[in-house]
Structure formats: C-alpha cells, structure tokens
mmCIF file of C-alpha atoms and ligand atoms in Angstrom:
data_model
loop_
_atom_site.group_PDB
_atom_site.id
_atom_site.type_symbol
_atom_site.label_atom_id
_atom_site.label_comp_id
_atom_site.label_asym_id
_atom_site.label_seq_id
_atom_site.Cartn_x
_atom_site.Cartn_y
_atom_site.Cartn_z
ATOM 1 C CA MET R 673 0.238 -0.118 -0.013
ATOM 2 C CA GLU R 674 2.990 2.395 0.812
ATOM 3 C CA ILE R 675 4.793 1.444 -1.823
ATOM 4 C CA LYS R 676 1.495 1.891 -4.028
ATOM 5 C CA ASN R 677 1.189 5.500 -2.692
ATOM 6 C CA LYS R 678 4.875 6.118 -2.926
ATOM 7 C CA SER R 679 4.586 5.663 -6.612
ATOM 8 C CA LYS R 680 1.410 7.618 -6.839
ATOM 9 C CA ASN R 681 3.417 10.529 -5.216
ATOM 10 C CA ASN R 682 6.145 10.259 -7.531
ATOM 11 C CA LYS R 683 3.872 10.143 -10.586
ATOM 12 C CA ASN R 684 2.022 13.237 -8.886
ATOM 13 C CA ASN R 685 5.351 15.046 -8.335
ATOM 14 C CA ASP R 686 6.747 14.380 -12.103
ATOM 15 C CA LYS R 687 3.238 15.548 -13.395
ATOM 16 C CA ASN R 688 3.738 18.634 -11.119
ATOM 17 C CA SER R 689 7.142 19.245 -12.305
ATOM 18 C CA LYS R 690 6.285 18.655 -16.196
ATOM 19 C CA PHE R 691 3.238 20.922 -15.550
ATOM 20 C CA SER R 692 5.486 23.615 -14.068
ATOM 21 C CA CYS R 693 8.221 23.149 -16.637
ATOM 22 C CA PHE R 694 5.406 23.606 -19.378
ATOM 23 C CA LEU R 695 4.438 27.013 -17.764
ATOM 24 C CA LYS R 696 7.789 28.355 -17.281
ATOM 25 C CA LYS R 697 8.222 27.577 -21.103
ATOM 26 C CA ILE R 698 5.011 29.385 -21.947
ATOM 27 C CA SER R 699 5.897 32.234 -19.684
ATOM 28 C CA THR R 700 9.235 32.532 -21.440
ATOM 29 C CA PHE R 701 7.618 32.649 -24.559
ATOM 30 C CA PHE R 702 5.348 35.299 -23.755
ATOM 31 C CA GLU R 703 7.838 37.527 -22.124
ATOM 32 C CA LYS R 704 9.991 37.194 -25.230
ATOM 33 C CA TYR R 705 7.249 38.139 -27.470
ATOM 34 C CA LEU R 706 5.803 41.193 -24.975
ATOM 35 C CA PHE R 707 9.012 42.200 -23.641
ATOM 36 C CA PRO R 708 11.975 41.033 -25.399
ATOM 37 C CA GLU R 709 14.656 43.107 -23.499
ATOM 38 C CA ASP R 710 13.658 41.847 -20.264
ATOM 39 C CA ILE R 711 15.507 38.580 -20.992
ATOM 40 C CA LYS R 712 18.335 39.973 -22.543
ATOM 41 C CA CYS R 713 22.014 41.578 -20.894
ATOM 42 C CA ILE R 714 21.556 45.062 -21.267
ATOM 43 C CA PHE R 715 25.383 45.241 -22.691
ATOM 44 C CA CYS R 716 25.727 42.060 -25.269
ATOM 45 C CA GLY R 717 21.945 41.096 -25.941
ATOM 46 C CA LYS R 718 22.689 37.719 -24.879
ATOM 47 C CA ASP R 719 19.911 35.601 -23.350
ATOM 48 C CA ILE R 720 19.896 35.531 -19.493
ATOM 49 C CA SER R 721 17.347 34.057 -16.959
ATOM 50 C CA HIS R 722 18.048 36.447 -13.974
ATOM 51 C CA PHE R 723 17.084 40.088 -15.662
ATOM 52 C CA TYR R 724 15.581 41.081 -12.888
ATOM 53 C CA GLU R 725 18.101 40.223 -10.105
ATOM 54 C CA GLN R 726 21.120 41.701 -12.617
ATOM 55 C CA PRO R 727 20.272 42.849 -15.897
ATOM 56 C CA TYR R 728 23.475 41.755 -17.484
ATOM 57 C CA CYS R 729 25.540 38.238 -17.988
ATOM 58 C CA ASN R 730 28.433 37.231 -15.723
ATOM 59 C CA SER R 731 30.623 37.769 -18.757
ATOM 60 C CA CYS R 732 29.797 41.322 -19.092
ATOM 61 C CA LYS R 733 30.071 41.957 -15.385
ATOM 62 C CA LYS R 734 33.796 41.301 -15.886
ATOM 63 C CA PHE R 735 34.222 44.520 -18.224
ATOM 64 C CA LEU R 736 32.116 46.676 -15.719
ATOM 65 C CA HIS R 737 34.041 49.153 -13.700
ATOM 66 C CA PHE R 738 31.748 49.316 -10.227
ATOM 67 C CA ASN R 739 32.421 52.782 -8.685
ATOM 68 C CA ASN R 740 32.928 51.109 -5.173
ATOM 69 C CA SER R 741 36.446 52.122 -4.283
ATOM 70 C CA HIS R 742 37.231 55.193 -1.904
ATOM 71 C CA ARG R 743 35.343 58.320 -3.300
ATOM 72 C CA CYS R 744 33.984 61.508 -2.116
ATOM 73 C CA LYS R 745 31.083 61.730 0.233
ATOM 74 C CA ILE R 746 29.238 64.084 -1.298
ATOM 75 C CA CYS R 747 30.057 63.518 -5.245
ATOM 76 C CA ASP R 748 30.535 60.129 -5.441
ATOM 77 C CA GLU R 749 33.812 60.765 -7.165
ATOM 78 C CA PRO R 750 36.927 58.070 -6.506
ATOM 79 C CA ILE R 751 39.564 59.394 -4.842
ATOM 80 C CA GLN R 752 42.844 58.989 -4.830
ATOM 81 C CA ASN R 753 44.040 60.244 -1.307
ATOM 82 C CA GLU R 754 42.680 60.060 2.019
ATOM 83 C CA ALA R 755 40.368 62.800 1.922
ATOM 84 C CA THR R 756 36.543 62.279 2.081
ATOM 85 C CA ILE R 757 35.432 65.044 0.319
ATOM 86 C CA CYS R 758 37.272 65.595 -3.344
ATOM 87 C CA ASP R 759 38.810 69.075 -3.955
ATOM 88 C CA ASN R 760 35.729 70.539 -6.154
ATOM 89 C CA CYS R 761 33.319 69.729 -3.579
ATOM 90 C CA GLN R 762 35.651 71.410 -0.858
ATOM 91 C CA ARG R 763 36.131 74.315 -3.243
ATOM 92 C CA ASN R 764 32.359 74.837 -4.192
ATOM 93 C CA LYS R 765 29.247 74.816 -2.025
ATOM 94 C CA ARG R 766 26.899 72.037 -3.743
ATOM 95 C CA ASN R 767 22.942 72.970 -3.896
ATOM 96 C CA PHE R 768 22.299 68.789 -3.442
ATOM 97 C CA GLN R 769 22.933 66.649 -0.599
ATOM 98 C CA LYS R 770 24.665 63.531 -2.430
ATOM 99 C CA ILE R 771 25.394 62.211 -5.633
ATOM 100 C CA TYR R 772 24.988 58.178 -6.146
ATOM 101 C CA CYS R 773 26.914 56.733 -9.309
ATOM 102 C CA PRO R 774 27.068 52.814 -9.302
ATOM 103 C CA LEU R 775 29.412 52.552 -11.980
ATOM 104 C CA ILE R 776 32.566 54.383 -14.000
ATOM 105 C CA TYR R 777 31.861 55.770 -17.259
ATOM 106 C CA GLU R 778 34.172 53.383 -19.591
ATOM 107 C CA GLY R 779 34.297 50.450 -21.655
ATOM 108 C CA ILE R 780 31.140 48.301 -22.455
ATOM 109 C CA LEU R 781 29.030 50.631 -20.118
ATOM 110 C CA ARG R 782 30.544 53.923 -22.180
ATOM 111 C CA SER R 783 29.302 52.461 -25.604
ATOM 112 C CA SER R 784 26.133 51.221 -24.310
ATOM 113 C CA LEU R 785 24.972 54.781 -23.064
ATOM 114 C CA ILE R 786 26.272 56.174 -25.947
ATOM 115 C CA SER R 787 23.905 53.842 -28.392
ATOM 116 C CA TYR R 788 21.103 54.424 -25.919
ATOM 117 C CA LYS R 789 20.980 58.098 -26.331
ATOM 118 C CA ASN R 790 21.810 58.079 -30.125
ATOM 119 C CA ASP R 791 20.166 54.608 -31.510
ATOM 120 C CA ASN R 792 17.012 55.549 -29.671
ATOM 121 C CA LYS R 793 17.607 52.413 -27.273
ATOM 122 C CA ARG R 794 15.572 53.330 -25.113
ATOM 123 C CA TYR R 795 14.076 49.782 -23.678
ATOM 124 C CA LEU R 796 17.690 49.748 -21.988
ATOM 125 C CA ALA R 797 16.629 52.032 -19.258
ATOM 126 C CA LYS R 798 14.782 49.148 -17.420
ATOM 127 C CA GLY R 799 18.053 47.758 -16.925
ATOM 128 C CA TYR R 800 19.994 50.901 -16.104
ATOM 129 C CA ALA R 801 17.208 51.949 -13.299
ATOM 130 C CA LYS R 802 18.064 48.540 -11.863
ATOM 131 C CA ILE R 803 21.550 49.149 -11.311
ATOM 132 C CA ILE R 804 20.957 52.265 -9.739
ATOM 133 C CA TYR R 805 17.887 50.900 -7.321
ATOM 134 C CA ASP R 806 20.189 48.378 -6.169
ATOM 135 C CA TYR R 807 23.120 50.677 -5.481
ATOM 136 C CA ILE R 808 20.909 53.560 -3.682
ATOM 137 C CA GLY R 809 19.139 50.372 -1.737
ATOM 138 C CA GLU R 810 17.758 51.438 1.883
ATOM 139 C CA ASN R 811 18.748 55.359 1.369
ATOM 140 C CA PHE R 812 15.625 55.262 -1.385
ATOM 141 C CA LYS R 813 13.610 55.917 2.261
ATOM 142 C CA HIS R 814 15.282 59.469 2.187
ATOM 143 C CA PHE R 815 13.520 60.600 -1.133
ATOM 144 C CA ASP R 816 9.588 61.449 -1.658
ATOM 145 C CA PHE R 817 9.855 61.994 -5.419
ATOM 146 C CA ILE R 818 11.933 61.683 -7.984
ATOM 147 C CA THR R 819 12.515 63.941 -11.072
ATOM 148 C CA PHE R 820 14.970 64.181 -13.849
ATOM 149 C CA VAL R 821 17.308 66.609 -15.811
ATOM 150 C CA PRO R 822 15.309 67.916 -18.657
ATOM 151 C CA ILE R 823 16.112 68.600 -22.364
ATOM 152 C CA THR R 824 15.071 71.432 -24.732
ATOM 153 C CA LYS R 825 11.834 70.611 -27.059
ATOM 154 C CA GLU R 826 14.302 70.932 -29.704
ATOM 155 C CA ARG R 827 16.618 68.231 -28.507
ATOM 156 C CA LEU R 828 13.342 65.844 -27.560
ATOM 157 C CA LYS R 829 12.379 66.321 -31.388
ATOM 158 C CA GLU R 830 15.810 65.363 -32.406
ATOM 159 C CA ARG R 831 16.274 62.439 -30.005
ATOM 160 C CA SER R 832 12.579 61.259 -29.669
ATOM 161 C CA PHE R 833 13.113 60.524 -26.036
ATOM 162 C CA ASN R 834 14.680 62.328 -22.816
ATOM 163 C CA GLN R 835 17.410 59.850 -21.632
ATOM 164 C CA SER R 836 17.121 60.773 -18.246
ATOM 165 C CA LYS R 837 13.506 60.839 -17.994
ATOM 166 C CA GLN R 838 13.422 57.063 -18.989
ATOM 167 C CA ILE R 839 15.311 56.172 -16.400
ATOM 168 C CA ALA R 840 13.600 58.182 -13.780
ATOM 169 C CA LEU R 841 10.353 56.380 -14.962
ATOM 170 C CA LYS R 842 11.503 53.191 -14.713
ATOM 171 C CA LEU R 843 13.115 54.077 -11.049
ATOM 172 C CA GLY R 844 9.341 55.169 -10.200
ATOM 173 C CA GLU R 845 8.191 51.540 -11.214
ATOM 174 C CA LEU R 846 10.807 49.993 -8.865
ATOM 175 C CA THR R 847 10.297 52.556 -6.152
ATOM 176 C CA ASN R 848 6.762 53.474 -6.096
ATOM 177 C CA LEU R 849 7.731 56.695 -5.586
ATOM 178 C CA PRO R 850 5.760 59.311 -8.009
ATOM 179 C CA VAL R 851 7.833 60.898 -11.116
ATOM 180 C CA ILE R 852 7.085 64.561 -11.287
ATOM 181 C CA ASP R 853 8.135 66.496 -14.393
ATOM 182 C CA CYS R 854 8.879 69.830 -12.696
ATOM 183 C CA LEU R 855 11.860 71.367 -14.489
ATOM 184 C CA GLU R 856 11.970 72.850 -18.093
ATOM 185 C CA LYS R 857 14.988 73.725 -19.952
ATOM 186 C CA ILE R 858 14.650 76.884 -21.513
ATOM 187 C CA LYS R 859 18.075 77.558 -23.315
ATOM 188 C CA GLU R 860 19.968 75.377 -25.530
ATOM 189 C CA THR R 861 23.352 75.331 -24.069
ATOM 190 C CA ARG R 862 26.862 74.676 -25.738
ATOM 191 C CA PRO R 863 27.810 71.000 -25.345
ATOM 192 C CA GLN R 864 29.896 70.523 -22.123
ATOM 193 C CA LYS R 865 32.421 68.253 -23.600
ATOM 194 C CA LYS R 866 34.728 71.089 -24.716
ATOM 195 C CA LEU R 867 34.276 73.219 -21.864
ATOM 196 C CA ASN R 868 36.577 73.531 -18.785
ATOM 197 C CA TYR R 869 34.925 73.498 -15.059
ATOM 198 C CA LYS R 870 34.127 77.202 -14.830
ATOM 199 C CA GLU R 871 32.891 77.170 -18.395
ATOM 200 C CA ARG R 872 30.471 74.325 -17.622
ATOM 201 C CA SER R 873 28.686 76.137 -14.439
ATOM 202 C CA GLU R 874 28.590 79.452 -16.824
ATOM 203 C CA ASN R 875 27.466 77.181 -19.715
ATOM 204 C CA VAL R 876 24.139 76.008 -17.906
ATOM 205 C CA LYS R 877 23.435 79.020 -15.565
ATOM 206 C CA GLY R 878 19.832 80.582 -16.385
ATOM 207 C CA SER R 879 18.957 77.309 -18.459
ATOM 208 C CA PHE R 880 16.609 75.802 -16.105
ATOM 209 C CA ARG R 881 12.961 76.880 -14.573
ATOM 210 C CA LEU R 882 10.600 75.335 -12.301
ATOM 211 C CA ILE R 883 7.193 74.342 -14.104
ATOM 212 C CA LYS R 884 5.694 72.897 -10.615
ATOM 213 C CA LYS R 885 5.479 74.415 -7.142
ATOM 214 C CA ASP R 886 2.975 73.373 -4.828
ATOM 215 C CA GLU R 887 3.390 69.715 -5.606
ATOM 216 C CA ILE R 888 7.130 69.619 -4.679
ATOM 217 C CA LYS R 889 7.255 71.808 -1.917
ATOM 218 C CA ASN R 890 9.018 71.146 1.048
ATOM 219 C CA LYS R 891 9.726 67.432 -0.324
ATOM 220 C CA ASN R 892 13.136 65.773 -0.543
ATOM 221 C CA CYS R 893 13.852 64.929 -4.349
ATOM 222 C CA LEU R 894 16.139 62.147 -6.349
ATOM 223 C CA LEU R 895 17.066 64.019 -9.575
ATOM 224 C CA VAL R 896 18.191 61.653 -12.254
ATOM 225 C CA ASP R 897 20.842 62.043 -14.937
ATOM 226 C CA ASP R 898 22.445 59.599 -17.167
ATOM 227 C CA ILE R 899 25.992 60.656 -16.911
ATOM 228 C CA ILE R 900 27.861 62.818 -14.346
ATOM 229 C CA THR R 901 31.229 64.787 -15.376
ATOM 230 C CA THR R 902 31.638 68.020 -13.087
ATOM 231 C CA CYS R 903 28.391 67.994 -11.434
ATOM 232 C CA ALA R 904 27.595 71.489 -13.175
ATOM 233 C CA THR R 905 24.251 70.421 -14.591
ATOM 234 C CA VAL R 906 22.775 68.727 -11.657
ATOM 235 C CA ASP R 907 23.973 71.387 -9.337
ATOM 236 C CA GLU R 908 22.058 74.269 -11.451
ATOM 237 C CA CYS R 909 19.210 72.187 -11.591
ATOM 238 C CA SER R 910 19.159 71.392 -7.476
ATOM 239 C CA LYS R 911 19.646 75.369 -7.141
ATOM 240 C CA ILE R 912 16.421 75.920 -9.185
ATOM 241 C CA LEU R 913 14.719 72.751 -7.037
ATOM 242 C CA LYS R 914 15.486 74.548 -4.293
ATOM 243 C CA GLN R 915 13.653 77.232 -4.636
ATOM 244 C CA GLN R 916 10.682 74.549 -3.331
ATOM 245 C CA VAL R 917 12.116 71.252 -2.196
ATOM 246 C CA ARG R 918 13.736 70.536 1.038
ATOM 247 C CA ASN R 919 16.776 68.503 -0.286
ATOM 248 C CA VAL R 920 18.029 67.428 -3.510
ATOM 249 C CA TYR R 921 19.719 64.292 -4.096
ATOM 250 C CA VAL R 922 21.096 63.053 -7.209
ATOM 251 C CA THR R 923 21.799 59.720 -9.209
ATOM 252 C CA ALA R 924 23.460 58.602 -12.536
ATOM 253 C CA VAL R 925 24.184 55.562 -14.079
ATOM 254 C CA ALA R 926 27.839 56.275 -14.305
ATOM 255 C CA ARG R 927 30.576 58.977 -13.251
ATOM 256 C CA ASN R 928 33.037 60.360 -15.656
ATOM 257 C CA LYS R 929 36.517 59.759 -14.242
ATOM 258 C CA ILE R 930 37.891 62.461 -17.134
ATOM 259 C CA LYS R 931 39.547 65.125 -15.163
ATOM 260 C CA ILE R 932 38.614 68.620 -16.218
ATOM 261 C CA ASN R 933 40.426 71.788 -14.815
HETATM 262 ZN ZN1 LIG E 1378 26.324 40.490 -21.687
HETATM 263 ZN ZN1 LIG E 1379 33.121 65.251 -4.722
#
C-alpha cells in the first residue's frame, strides 16, 4: 500500500514538475514576445534568466567598472588620497546633498550609454534603473519623489526621448515613488564636452526653470541624470529645485572619470 502510494506520489510529482516546466516555457515565450528586452543582457544582448536580479550577464560583469573604491562623500567621485571630500566639493558649495553613481563611465558601459542616446535604445533604461536601484538600496527612504534633468523641446524632437526621464520613470516603477516632471530647460546650452570646469557652470546658468511648485514644496527629491562629469548641470538643476524642495539628492548611471580643470 505504502509502496503504491509512493509511486502515486512520484507520478504526481512528475506531473507537477512537467506542468511547471510547461508553464515556465509558456511564460518565457510570452516574455520573449511581449518584453524581449527583459530577458537579454543590456550590454551584449545575450539571453539571461536573471534579468530582474542582475540585468547583465556574468561575462559582461567582468568588464564593468563599479564605483566602489574610496570616493567623495558628496559627489561620489573616486578619490586617490585619504580625503573624504574631493577638491571640487571643498572648493564649491553644492546645492545637492549627495550623488549616487553605481558605475564608472568607460568600456562597455560607455558604448551602451552612447548607443542608448544616439540609437534610440530606450528599452535599456529598465536595466540602468535596476543598477541604480540596487546601488541606492535603503537610502530610497530619504526621497519623496523622483525628477529628472530635462532637455529642450528642440532636442526632444531630434532625439525622440529624454534619456534621463526614461530612467527616472523606470526607477519610479521599481520604488513606487512618484515621478514629477517639474523642471524645464529653457535655453539650449553649448556641448559641455569642450568646456572646462568654470565654463561648464557658466554655460548651464539660467537654462532651467521650475514648472511645478505646490506639488514639490518642502519635499525631498531624487534628481536623475544619465552621466555625471563635473556636476555643473545637476548642481544648477538642484539650485532651481531648491526654490521649493527641501533637499535634492542626485543619481546617474555613470560617473565620468575624465579630469577637467
Ligand atoms: Zn552580456
Ligand atoms: Zn566631491
């Protein structure tokens, strides 16, 4: 009798595992069909089974440079000496509380971010948001809402999407925090690339304005950008946000190491 029951149980277990295997195959099929990007490494496009834990494959992980060495407490820039605050943050009073950047802008991440912007690969935003989400972790409790660095209407027409807004929206989905479109870029600026530190700050001055006030009054916000180099853009945005909000925290996918004087 016992033996019979056992074999019956085994048969049931077999049936169950076959059934769950079948369900898994169906769900993978639909995932592939409906959300093809959700099962692919955001860097090489290889199929992965763990997108929601780590949106890239283990081979690509080896080529990523995580921003986890000794770094500035305020702007998250890697520091070579023992100081806790970098020279730039010591010299310039920041309008934000702190920056969070999980990765260094180089190698496969650099190519990925360039392609995200230039080739309209907006689906990559979900993976970038997941990387930021894991890096900030518990500190999300300090924020009441998420906002993003805006681009001008003309640039939006050219590019068809705002790269920072897309990441902010995905972060909103992961955290359940509201994403509020409260800044507007009112003036096109020269490309920051060719400018030095001082010129970058001057270049962005007066190029943003607040378009929402009551909704954000006295709240703490997380401002999202894609890459941070000198902090000039996010600092100017923070200055404008602080006309209403209490504290501004900043995040971006990558910290650019290039030294600018
Ligand atoms: Zn990969
Ligand atoms: Zn710093």
